Amino acid sequence: MQNDFKLLQLLADGRFHSGEDIAAQSGITRSAVWKKIQSLKVLSRLEIQAVSGRGYRIPGGIDALDRQQIDSLLQAGGLPVERLEVVHHIDSTSQYLVERREQHRDGTECCLAEMQTAGRGRRGRNWVSPYGKNIYLSLARWINRPMFGLSGLSLVIGVAVATALEKLHLTGISLKWPNDLHLDEKKLAGILVELQGEVEGPVRVIIGLGLNIHLAADSRQQIDQPVTDLASHFKNLPSRNVLAAGLIAEISGMLDRFEAEGLKPFVEQWNRFDLYRDQAVSLLRVNDRVDGIYRGIDAAGELLLESPQGIAAYNAGEVSLRKS
Ligand code: BTN
């Protein structure tokens, strides 16, 4: 299957390639090329045009992920990761790293995919992950802290992602507690943090990031909340490789600092990106809801809500936040 995707690499330049050329380069017949294109169209949901006399092309091409380029950018920035994998097609990059728990006790593992067939979101939701358009990134490493010392970790990752984008001049991004990234009050990216290990530590953290870059209409229809993508807001976007390298570097740099110092040094940065600060909000619980004024976060990363009864703290497992 991964091999079939090589054909997409050939078409990534957006130009026409004749069936004959593709057949010769892939060592298959022209009718086998046609069949492969049909199955890739279904699987990737990419538009692949077939024009008689000219061949096949992907209009606009694909800004393909390139492991070597990402690796070189990370090396040049002085923050290389020990293991970096880029795959065409996977169920979920996070699931993949969850299953590799016993493989490495040291360093950082990263997995990026062009598409996911079972991308996971928070609260058991699915993460819509079409081919070649967005970033689906997971990063895993062991952290020498007990589990209770990891409160606030997901907020730190939000700060890392917003900072990485800002460094690439993609500004105006906010964080909706605990860690959704918003642009223009619509969801731009989501973060999923999973933990493995003993309660007393060390703990293996698996961080999953889905960042919308080009979200087509059919993908938007599958998502049950207002969503946006970078392409709707910025004209000159960096390549996905530059974005991926910037994100990995920032996340792993901030993880190092979080391991040593906890959430404290990040609270001020979090406040800078905070979306609903001092606004009227509702916190939804399983059976009820609490209304009040959102007063930011405390030192543990819990949400502070002011109501006539006073200020109370809520953690991300018990409530979800909505603007009133
Ligand atoms: C959310 O629901 O807001 C979190 C979404 C996290 C999605 C990313 S995409 C890469 C990684 N692999 C997954 O299966 N999920 C995360």
PDB file of C-alpha atoms and ligand atoms in Angstrom, residues 90-96 111 113 116 118-129 135-139 179-181 187 189-194 207-211 225, ligand 1:
ATOM      1  CA  ILE A  90      -1.580   5.125   8.758  1.00  0.00           C
ATOM      2  CA  ASP A  91      -4.564   4.521  11.053  1.00  0.00           C
ATOM      3  CA  SER A  92      -3.333   7.082  13.608  1.00  0.00           C
ATOM      4  CA  THR A  93       0.142   8.506  14.217  1.00  0.00           C
ATOM      5  CA  SER A  94      -0.614   8.605  17.960  1.00  0.00           C
ATOM      6  CA  GLN A  95      -1.844   5.010  18.049  1.00  0.00           C
ATOM      7  CA  TYR A  96       1.341   3.998  16.228  1.00  0.00           C
ATOM      8  CA  CYS A 111       5.670  10.295  13.352  1.00  0.00           C
ATOM      9  CA  ALA A 113       1.560  11.066   8.096  1.00  0.00           C
ATOM     10  CA  GLN A 116      -4.835   8.986   8.708  1.00  0.00           C
ATOM     11  CA  ALA A 118      -8.601   6.488  12.030  1.00  0.00           C
ATOM     12  CA  GLY A 119      -7.325   9.844  13.321  1.00  0.00           C
ATOM     13  CA  ARG A 120      -8.273  10.277  16.980  1.00  0.00           C
ATOM     14  CA  GLY A 121      -9.579  13.432  18.581  1.00  0.00           C
ATOM     15  CA  ARG A 122     -10.337  14.249  22.210  1.00  0.00           C
ATOM     16  CA  ARG A 123     -13.382  12.744  23.917  1.00  0.00           C
ATOM     17  CA  GLY A 124     -13.456   9.779  21.553  1.00  0.00           C
ATOM     18  CA  ARG A 125     -14.044  11.947  18.480  1.00  0.00           C
ATOM     19  CA  ASN A 126     -12.641  11.210  15.052  1.00  0.00           C
ATOM     20  CA  TRP A 127     -10.039  13.593  13.525  1.00  0.00           C
ATOM     21  CA  VAL A 128     -10.731  14.192   9.831  1.00  0.00           C
ATOM     22  CA  SER A 129      -7.388  13.505   8.104  1.00  0.00           C
ATOM     23  CA  ILE A 135      -0.366  18.244   9.495  1.00  0.00           C
ATOM     24  CA  TYR A 136      -0.908  15.054  11.475  1.00  0.00           C
ATOM     25  CA  LEU A 137       1.990  14.808  13.891  1.00  0.00           C
ATOM     26  CA  SER A 138       2.671  12.706  16.966  1.00  0.00           C
ATOM     27  CA  LEU A 139       5.657  12.948  19.255  1.00  0.00           C
ATOM     28  CA  ASN A 179      -5.517  23.380  24.331  1.00  0.00           C
ATOM     29  CA  ASP A 180      -7.526  24.032  21.166  1.00  0.00           C
ATOM     30  CA  LEU A 181      -5.973  26.512  18.774  1.00  0.00           C
ATOM     31  CA  LYS A 187     -10.911  25.708  15.518  1.00  0.00           C
ATOM     32  CA  ALA A 189      -5.830  22.780  15.445  1.00  0.00           C
ATOM     33  CA  GLY A 190      -6.336  20.226  18.189  1.00  0.00           C
ATOM     34  CA  ILE A 191      -3.978  18.535  20.618  1.00  0.00           C
ATOM     35  CA  LEU A 192      -4.380  15.108  22.180  1.00  0.00           C
ATOM     36  CA  VAL A 193      -2.108  14.149  25.078  1.00  0.00           C
ATOM     37  CA  GLU A 194      -1.913  10.493  26.124  1.00  0.00           C
ATOM     38  CA  ILE A 207       1.399  14.189  21.990  1.00  0.00           C
ATOM     39  CA  GLY A 208      -0.812  14.268  18.905  1.00  0.00           C
ATOM     40  CA  LEU A 209      -1.305  17.443  16.887  1.00  0.00           C
ATOM     41  CA  GLY A 210      -3.731  17.954  14.033  1.00  0.00           C
ATOM     42  CA  LEU A 211      -3.286  21.317  12.268  1.00  0.00           C
ATOM     43  CA  GLN A 225     -18.073  22.601  14.951  1.00  0.00           C
TER      44      GLN A 225
HETATM   45  C1  BTN B   1      -8.740  17.272  19.364  1.00  0.00           C
HETATM   46  O1  BTN B   1      -9.763  16.573  19.379  1.00  0.00           O
HETATM   47  O2  BTN B   1      -8.815  18.502  19.401  1.00  0.00           O
HETATM   48  C2  BTN B   1      -7.383  16.613  19.274  1.00  0.00           C
HETATM   49  C3  BTN B   1      -7.052  16.174  17.877  1.00  0.00           C
HETATM   50  C4  BTN B   1      -5.715  15.519  17.718  1.00  0.00           C
HETATM   51  C5  BTN B   1      -5.517  14.992  16.315  1.00  0.00           C
HETATM   52  C6  BTN B   1      -4.117  14.514  16.077  1.00  0.00           C
HETATM   53  S1  BTN B   1      -3.766  14.237  14.374  1.00  0.00           S
HETATM   54  C7  BTN B   1      -2.248  13.478  14.792  1.00  0.00           C
HETATM   55  C8  BTN B   1      -2.499  12.634  16.020  1.00  0.00           C
HETATM   56  N1  BTN B   1      -2.976  11.313  15.635  1.00  0.00           N
HETATM   57  C9  BTN B   1      -4.225  11.101  16.023  1.00  0.00           C
HETATM   58  O3  BTN B   1      -4.867  10.068  15.803  1.00  0.00           O
HETATM   59  N2  BTN B   1      -4.710  12.171  16.667  1.00  0.00           N
HETATM   60  C10 BTN B   1      -3.707  13.223  16.767  1.00  0.00           C
END
